[in-house]
CSV table of C-alpha atoms in Angstrom, one decimal:
chain,number,residue,atom,x,y,z
A,117,MET,CA,-14.8,31.1,-16.6
A,118,HIS,CA,-17.9,29.2,-15.5
A,119,LYS,CA,-20.2,31.5,-17.4
A,120,ALA,CA,-18.0,31.3,-20.6
A,121,ALA,CA,-18.1,27.5,-20.4
A,122,TYR,CA,-21.9,27.6,-19.8
A,123,LEU,CA,-22.4,29.8,-22.9
A,124,MET,CA,-20.2,27.6,-25.1
A,125,LEU,CA,-21.8,24.3,-23.9
A,126,THR,CA,-25.3,25.8,-24.4
A,127,ARG,CA,-24.5,26.7,-28.0
A,128,PHE,CA,-23.3,23.2,-28.6
A,129,PHE,CA,-26.5,21.9,-27.1
A,130,TYR,CA,-28.6,24.1,-29.5
A,131,ALA,CA,-26.4,23.0,-32.4
A,132,PHE,CA,-27.0,19.3,-31.6
A,133,GLY,CA,-30.7,20.1,-31.2
A,134,ALA,CA,-30.8,21.7,-34.7
A,135,GLY,CA,-28.9,18.7,-36.2
A,136,THR,CA,-31.3,16.3,-34.5
A,137,ALA,CA,-34.2,18.2,-36.0
A,138,GLY,CA,-32.6,17.8,-39.4
A,139,GLY,CA,-32.5,14.0,-39.1
A,140,LEU,CA,-29.0,13.6,-37.7
A,141,ASP,CA,-28.4,11.3,-34.7
A,142,PHE,CA,-26.3,12.5,-31.8
A,143,PRO,CA,-26.3,9.9,-29.0
A,144,GLY,CA,-26.7,11.5,-25.6
A,145,ALA,CA,-27.7,14.9,-26.9
A,146,ASP,CA,-30.9,14.9,-24.9
A,147,ASN,CA,-28.8,14.7,-21.7
A,148,PHE,CA,-26.0,17.0,-22.8
A,149,ALA,CA,-24.0,18.6,-19.9
A,150,ARG,CA,-24.2,22.4,-19.9
A,151,THR,CA,-22.2,23.4,-16.8
A,152,ILE,CA,-18.6,22.8,-15.6
A,153,GLY,CA,-20.1,21.2,-12.4
A,154,THR,CA,-22.0,18.6,-14.4
A,155,VAL,CA,-19.1,17.9,-16.6
A,156,GLU,CA,-16.8,17.3,-13.6
A,157,LYS,CA,-19.3,15.0,-11.9
A,158,ARG,CA,-19.7,12.9,-15.0
A,159,LEU,CA,-16.0,12.6,-15.5
A,160,GLY,CA,-15.5,11.7,-11.9
A,161,VAL,CA,-13.2,14.7,-11.1
A,162,SER,CA,-15.6,16.8,-9.0
A,163,THR,CA,-14.2,17.7,-5.6
A,164,ALA,CA,-17.4,19.2,-4.2
A,165,GLY,CA,-18.4,15.9,-2.7
A,166,PHE,CA,-15.7,15.6,-0.1
A,167,ILE,CA,-15.1,19.2,1.0
A,168,ILE,CA,-16.2,19.6,4.6
A,169,TYR,CA,-17.2,23.1,5.7
A,170,LEU,CA,-16.3,23.1,9.4
A,171,VAL,CA,-17.9,25.5,11.8
A,172,LEU,CA,-15.2,27.5,13.4
A,173,CYS,CA,-15.3,29.5,16.7
A,174,PRO,CA,-14.2,33.0,15.8
A,175,LEU,CA,-12.2,33.4,19.0
A,176,CYS,CA,-10.6,30.1,19.9
A,177,TRP,CA,-10.9,28.4,16.5
A,178,THR,CA,-12.4,25.2,18.0
A,179,THR,CA,-13.8,23.2,15.0
A,180,HIS,CA,-17.2,21.6,14.8
A,181,HIS,CA,-18.5,19.3,12.1
A,182,PRO,CA,-21.5,20.7,10.3
A,183,ARG,CA,-23.5,17.6,11.2
A,184,ARG,CA,-23.2,18.5,14.9
A,185,LEU,CA,-24.7,22.0,14.4
A,186,PRO,CA,-28.4,21.0,14.8
A,187,PHE,CA,-27.6,19.2,18.1
A,188,LEU,CA,-25.9,22.1,19.8
A,189,LYS,CA,-27.9,23.4,22.8
A,190,SER,CA,-26.8,27.0,22.3
A,191,PRO,CA,-24.8,29.1,19.9
A,192,CYS,CA,-22.1,29.7,22.5
A,193,CYS,CA,-18.8,27.9,22.2
A,194,PHE,CA,-18.4,25.2,24.8
A,195,ASN,CA,-14.6,25.2,24.9
A,196,GLY,CA,-13.8,26.2,28.5
A,197,ASP,CA,-14.3,29.9,29.2
A,198,CYS,CA,-14.4,30.9,25.5
A,199,LEU,CA,-17.1,33.6,24.8
A,200,GLY,CA,-17.3,33.0,21.1
A,201,THR,CA,-20.5,32.5,19.1
A,202,LEU,CA,-20.7,29.7,16.7
A,203,TYR,CA,-23.8,30.6,14.7
A,204,THR,CA,-26.6,33.2,14.5
A,205,THR,CA,-30.3,32.4,14.2
A,206,LYS,CA,-32.9,34.1,12.0
A,207,ARG,CA,-36.7,33.5,12.0
A,208,LEU,CA,-38.0,33.0,8.4
A,209,SER,CA,-41.4,33.9,7.1
A,210,ASP,CA,-42.6,30.3,7.3
A,211,GLY,CA,-41.8,30.1,11.0
A,212,THR,CA,-38.7,28.0,10.7
A,213,GLU,CA,-35.3,29.1,12.1
A,214,LYS,CA,-32.2,29.4,9.9
A,215,TRP,CA,-28.8,28.9,11.5
A,216,THR,CA,-25.9,30.6,9.9
A,217,PRO,CA,-22.3,29.8,11.1
A,218,VAL,CA,-20.3,32.9,12.0
A,219,LEU,CA,-17.1,31.5,10.6
A,220,ILE,CA,-16.5,28.4,8.4
A,221,LEU,CA,-13.3,26.6,7.4
A,222,PRO,CA,-13.2,24.5,4.2
A,223,TYR,CA,-11.4,21.2,4.8
A,224,VAL,CA,-10.4,18.5,2.3
A,225,PRO,CA,-9.5,15.3,4.1
A,226,PRO,CA,-6.3,13.9,2.5
A,227,LEU,CA,-7.7,10.4,2.5
A,228,GLN,CA,-10.6,11.2,0.3
A,229,ALA,CA,-8.4,13.4,-1.9
A,230,ILE,CA,-5.9,10.6,-2.6
A,231,GLN,CA,-8.7,8.1,-3.2
A,232,HIS,CA,-10.2,10.6,-5.7
A,233,MET,CA,-6.8,10.8,-7.5
A,234,CYS,CA,-6.5,7.0,-7.7
A,235,LEU,CA,-9.7,7.0,-9.8
A,236,ARG,CA,-8.0,8.7,-12.7
A,237,PRO,CA,-6.8,6.4,-15.4
A,238,GLY,CA,-3.0,5.8,-15.2
A,239,LYS,CA,-2.6,7.9,-12.0
A,240,VAL,CA,-1.3,5.1,-9.8
A,241,ALA,CA,1.1,4.0,-12.6
A,242,GLN,CA,2.4,7.6,-12.9
A,243,TRP,CA,3.3,7.6,-9.2
A,244,GLN,CA,5.7,4.7,-10.0
A,245,HIS,CA,7.5,6.5,-12.8
A,246,TRP,CA,10.6,7.2,-10.8
A,247,ARG,CA,11.5,3.6,-10.0
A,248,GLY,CA,14.7,2.4,-11.5
A,249,VAL,CA,16.4,-1.0,-11.7
A,250,GLY,CA,17.1,-1.1,-8.0
A,251,ASP,CA,13.9,0.5,-6.8
A,252,LYS,CA,11.4,-2.3,-7.3
A,253,PRO,CA,8.9,-2.7,-4.4
A,254,GLY,CA,9.9,-5.2,-1.8
A,255,MET,CA,11.4,-5.7,1.7
A,256,ARG,CA,14.5,-3.4,1.7
A,257,PRO,CA,16.1,-1.4,4.5
A,258,PRO,CA,16.5,2.4,4.1
A,259,THR,CA,19.9,3.6,2.8
A,260,THR,CA,22.4,4.6,5.4
A,261,ARG,CA,24.9,6.3,3.1
A,262,LYS,CA,24.8,10.1,3.2
A,263,GLY,CA,26.4,13.0,1.3
A,264,PHE,CA,28.8,12.3,-1.5
A,265,ASP,CA,29.2,8.7,-0.2
A,266,ALA,CA,25.6,7.9,-1.3
A,267,TYR,CA,26.4,8.3,-5.0
A,268,ASP,CA,28.4,5.9,-7.2
A,269,ASN,CA,28.8,8.5,-9.9
A,270,LEU,CA,29.4,12.1,-8.7
A,271,ASP,CA,29.2,13.4,-12.3
A,272,LYS,CA,25.6,12.3,-12.7
A,273,LEU,CA,23.1,15.2,-12.6
A,274,LEU,CA,20.3,15.2,-10.0
A,275,HIS,CA,17.0,16.0,-11.8
A,276,ASP,CA,14.5,15.4,-9.1
A,277,ILE,CA,14.0,14.7,-5.4
A,278,THR,CA,13.8,11.0,-6.3
A,279,ASP,CA,17.5,11.1,-7.4
A,280,ALA,CA,18.8,12.1,-4.0
A,281,TRP,CA,19.9,9.9,-1.1
A,282,GLY,CA,17.3,11.4,1.2
A,283,TRP,CA,14.5,9.9,-0.8
A,284,ARG,CA,15.7,6.3,-0.1
A,285,MET,CA,16.5,7.1,3.5
A,286,ILE,CA,12.9,7.6,4.5
A,287,GLN,CA,11.9,4.8,6.9
A,288,ALA,CA,8.5,3.2,7.4
A,289,GLY,CA,7.0,2.2,10.7
A,290,LEU,CA,8.2,5.1,12.8
A,291,GLU,CA,6.3,6.4,15.9
A,292,CYS,CA,6.9,9.8,17.4
A,293,CYS,CA,7.9,9.4,21.1
A,294,ARG,CA,8.8,12.0,23.7
A,295,ASN,CA,12.1,11.7,25.4
A,296,GLY,CA,12.2,14.1,28.4
A,297,CYS,CA,10.9,17.6,28.4
A,298,TRP,CA,12.5,19.0,25.2
A,299,GLU,CA,13.2,16.0,23.0
A,300,VAL,CA,11.0,14.1,20.6
A,301,SER,CA,12.3,11.2,18.6
A,302,ASP,CA,11.0,8.9,15.9
A,303,ILE,CA,11.2,5.3,17.1
A,304,SER,CA,10.8,2.3,14.8
A,305,VAL,CA,8.0,-0.1,15.8
A,306,LEU,CA,8.7,-2.7,13.1
A,307,GLU,CA,10.9,-5.8,13.6
A,308,LYS,CA,13.0,-4.9,10.6
A,309,ALA,CA,13.8,-1.5,9.2
A,310,GLN,CA,11.8,-0.9,6.0
A,311,GLN,CA,12.5,1.7,3.3
A,312,PHE,CA,9.3,3.7,2.9
A,313,VAL,CA,9.5,4.2,-0.9
A,314,ALA,CA,10.1,0.5,-1.4
A,315,LEU,CA,6.5,-0.2,-0.3
A,316,PRO,CA,4.2,-1.0,-3.2
A,317,ASN,CA,2.4,2.4,-2.9
A,318,GLY,CA,4.5,4.6,-0.7
A,319,LEU,CA,3.4,8.2,-1.3
A,320,VAL,CA,5.7,11.0,0.0
A,321,LEU,CA,3.9,14.3,0.6
A,322,GLN,CA,5.2,17.9,0.7
A,323,MET,CA,3.4,20.5,2.7
A,324,ASN,CA,3.3,24.3,2.6
A,325,ILE,CA,1.4,26.8,4.8
A,326,ASP,CA,1.5,30.5,4.4
A,327,TRP,CA,-0.6,33.7,4.9
A,328,TYR,CA,-1.4,36.3,2.4
A,329,CYS,CA,-1.8,39.8,3.6
A,330,ASN,CA,-3.8,42.7,2.2
A,331,LEU,CA,-2.0,45.9,3.2
A,332,PRO,CA,-2.9,49.6,2.7
A,333,PRO,CA,-1.4,51.1,-0.4
A,334,ILE,CA,1.3,53.1,1.5
A,335,LYS,CA,2.6,50.0,3.3
A,336,ARG,CA,2.3,47.8,0.2
A,337,LEU,CA,4.8,50.0,-1.6
A,338,CYS,CA,7.4,49.2,1.0
A,339,LEU,CA,7.2,45.4,0.4
A,340,ILE,CA,8.3,43.2,-2.5
A,341,ASP,CA,6.6,39.9,-1.9
A,342,SER,CA,5.1,37.7,-4.5
A,343,ASP,CA,2.9,36.0,-2.0
A,344,ARG,CA,0.8,39.1,-1.2
A,345,PHE,CA,-2.3,39.9,-3.1
A,346,GLN,CA,-5.4,42.0,-2.7
A,347,ALA,CA,-8.5,39.8,-2.5
A,348,ILE,CA,-10.8,42.4,-1.0
A,349,LYS,CA,-10.9,46.2,-0.9
A,350,ASN,CA,-10.9,48.6,2.0
A,351,GLY,CA,-9.5,46.7,5.0
A,352,ASN,CA,-6.5,44.8,6.3
A,353,HIS,CA,-6.8,41.1,6.4
A,354,SER,CA,-4.7,38.0,6.5
A,355,THR,CA,-5.8,34.9,4.6
A,356,GLY,CA,-4.0,31.6,5.0
A,357,ALA,CA,-3.8,28.3,3.1
A,358,LEU,CA,-2.3,24.8,3.7
A,359,TYR,CA,-1.7,22.6,0.7
A,360,ILE,CA,0.1,19.4,0.0
A,361,THR,CA,1.5,17.8,-3.2
A,362,ILE,CA,2.7,14.3,-3.9
A,363,CYS,CA,6.4,14.1,-4.6
A,364,ASN,CA,6.1,10.7,-6.4
A,365,ASN,CA,4.6,12.6,-9.3
A,366,PRO,CA,6.9,13.8,-12.1
A,367,ARG,CA,8.3,17.2,-11.0
A,368,THR,CA,6.8,18.9,-14.0
A,369,VAL,CA,3.2,18.3,-12.7
A,370,TRP,CA,3.8,18.8,-8.9
A,371,TYR,CA,1.9,22.0,-8.6
A,372,LEU,CA,-0.8,21.6,-11.2
A,373,ARG,CA,-4.3,22.3,-9.9
A,374,GLU,CA,-5.4,18.6,-10.3
A,375,GLU,CA,-2.2,17.4,-8.5
A,376,THR,CA,-2.4,19.7,-5.5
A,377,ILE,CA,-4.5,19.0,-2.4
A,378,LEU,CA,-5.8,22.3,-0.9
A,379,VAL,CA,-6.4,21.0,2.6
A,380,PHE,CA,-7.3,24.3,4.4
A,381,VAL,CA,-8.3,27.8,3.3
A,382,PHE,CA,-8.1,29.7,6.6
A,383,PRO,CA,-10.7,32.5,6.8
A,384,PRO,CA,-9.6,36.2,6.4
A,385,THR,CA,-8.8,37.7,9.8
A,386,PRO,CA,-7.1,41.0,10.8
A,387,ASN,CA,-4.0,39.0,12.0
A,388,GLU,CA,-2.5,35.6,11.6
A,389,PRO,CA,-3.9,33.0,14.1
A,390,SER,CA,-2.0,32.2,17.3
A,391,LEU,CA,-0.4,28.8,17.8
A,392,GLU,CA,-3.2,27.7,20.1
A,393,GLN,CA,-5.8,28.7,17.5
A,394,LEU,CA,-4.0,27.0,14.6
A,395,ASN,CA,-3.6,23.7,16.6
A,396,LYS,CA,-7.4,23.2,16.7
A,397,PRO,CA,-8.0,22.6,12.9
A,398,LEU,CA,-4.6,21.0,12.4
A,399,ASN,CA,-5.6,18.2,14.9
A,400,LEU,CA,-8.0,17.0,12.2
A,401,PHE,CA,-5.3,17.1,9.5
A,402,VAL,CA,-2.8,15.2,11.8
A,403,LYS,CA,-5.4,12.5,12.6
A,404,ASP,CA,-6.0,11.8,8.9
A,405,LEU,CA,-2.2,11.7,8.1
A,406,LYS,CA,-1.7,9.2,10.9
A,407,ALA,CA,-4.4,7.0,9.5
A,408,LEU,CA,-2.7,7.1,6.1
A,409,TYR,CA,0.8,6.5,7.5
A,410,ASN,CA,-0.4,3.5,9.5
A,411,VAL,CA,-1.6,1.8,6.4
A,412,TYR,CA,-5.3,2.7,5.9
A,413,ASN,CA,-7.0,-0.4,4.4
A,414,SER,CA,-10.5,-0.5,2.9
A,415,PRO,CA,-12.4,-3.4,1.2
A,416,ASN,CA,-11.7,-3.9,-2.5
A,417,ALA,CA,-8.9,-1.4,-2.6
A,418,GLN,CA,-5.1,-1.3,-2.8
A,419,VAL,CA,-3.1,-0.6,0.3
A,420,PHE,CA,-1.4,2.8,0.2
A,421,HIS,CA,1.2,4.2,2.6
A,422,VAL,CA,1.5,7.9,2.9
A,423,GLN,CA,4.1,10.0,4.8
A,424,LEU,CA,4.4,13.7,5.2
A,425,ASP,CA,8.1,14.1,4.5
A,426,ALA,CA,8.8,17.8,4.1
A,427,ASP,CA,7.4,21.1,5.3
A,428,VAL,CA,8.5,23.8,2.8
A,429,SER,CA,6.8,26.7,4.5
A,430,ASP,CA,8.9,29.8,5.3
A,431,LEU,CA,10.6,30.0,8.7
A,432,PRO,CA,7.9,31.7,10.8
A,433,ALA,CA,5.1,29.5,9.4
A,434,SER,CA,7.2,26.3,9.7
A,435,HIS,CA,8.0,27.0,13.4
A,436,LYS,CA,4.3,27.6,14.1
A,437,LEU,CA,3.3,24.5,12.2
A,438,ASN,CA,5.8,22.4,14.1
A,439,GLY,CA,4.7,23.8,17.5
A,440,LEU,CA,8.0,25.5,18.1
A,441,GLN,CA,8.8,28.9,19.5
A,442,GLY,CA,9.4,31.7,17.1
A,443,PHE,CA,12.9,32.2,15.6
A,444,THR,CA,13.3,35.3,17.8
A,445,SER,CA,12.8,33.3,21.0
A,446,THR,CA,15.5,34.0,23.6
A,447,TYR,CA,16.3,30.4,24.6
A,448,PHE,CA,14.7,28.3,21.9
A,449,MET,CA,15.7,30.0,18.6
A,450,ASN,CA,16.9,26.9,16.9
A,451,PRO,CA,15.4,23.4,17.5
A,452,LEU,CA,18.7,21.7,16.5
A,453,CYS,CA,21.2,23.6,18.6
A,454,LYS,CA,21.2,25.4,21.9
A,455,ALA,CA,22.4,28.8,20.6
A,456,THR,CA,20.5,31.7,22.1
A,457,PHE,CA,19.1,34.6,20.1
A,458,TYR,CA,21.2,37.2,22.0
A,459,SER,CA,24.4,35.2,21.2
A,460,LEU,CA,24.1,36.2,17.6
A,461,THR,CA,25.7,39.5,18.4
A,462,ASP,CA,29.0,37.6,19.0
A,463,PRO,CA,31.0,36.5,15.9
A,464,LYS,CA,32.0,33.3,17.5
A,465,ALA,CA,28.3,32.2,17.5
A,466,PHE,CA,28.7,31.4,13.8
A,467,LYS,CA,31.5,29.0,14.3
A,468,PRO,CA,30.5,25.3,14.1
A,469,SER,CA,32.6,24.5,17.2
A,470,PHE,CA,30.5,26.9,19.2
A,471,CYS,CA,27.2,25.1,18.4
A,472,GLU,CA,25.9,22.6,20.9
A,473,GLU,CA,23.4,20.1,19.5
A,474,ARG,CA,20.2,19.5,21.4
């Protein structure tokens, strides 16, 4: 695609040059953009400026900012007893040393990505398209009605997530607190309960994480999965990605390339990372989301409130992302009830009266 665009733009450049030689005037023809990268930079839509290529330990997945690489005393990972190597060195012909990271992890901070989106004309106004007569920004508590009681007209069709009662039930000013060994609760730290989407710029995010496996041809014939693809030849690998989209957008543009924030592209590995490995890069993501949720304010800019409201990953990935045990865990199969995995062999385990909430 880039080569085709380059050839097309180059022909336009020569055409403008021929026209200029014939006496025609084309303003800006002498500085005509001839690559997609140049066009994106001039339009202000280039994303290359805020992608951070983190240095990743291949064993424990401890992350290091590339700016810290020249200050490391040795290529060995300094995370406890980890034996991983962060980078390799090579002596060049001019006598200088070249340091090459063993494993890198591209990371797009959500803060910079959202700031980048706000620069597009009409983007902030489009995030407000869903507001109706009773949805004007202001001080308003979240709705407490649920189910069918939340709707005045049960015959009205729901076209988007913004039409449902859960959208107006999201509360601002919550803080995650631990209650005992197994319980974690969201506690309000505001004097009054505030509806999140009633804030002037309350953005609700949806996240998905998944891994895409390359399997040998024999195994691949036994699986029907639209998420699997073959990115490289001759070898098994698992490549993961984490992306978020903004639910305030019209649903028809949710997953367009320019509306999706590709936060992480996890490097290809023989197997999916363990929970401990995945936690290392996710710590950066969580830190940025907390800054956005707690009202990140910068000079000469509007205040935006951002909340990660939904994880739409599949069951194994969502359990790993939330720090929970796998769904085949003996005693912690379900985070909502105390049903055990081995109890599923008994038919009474599927009766609501048998379930005991945590």
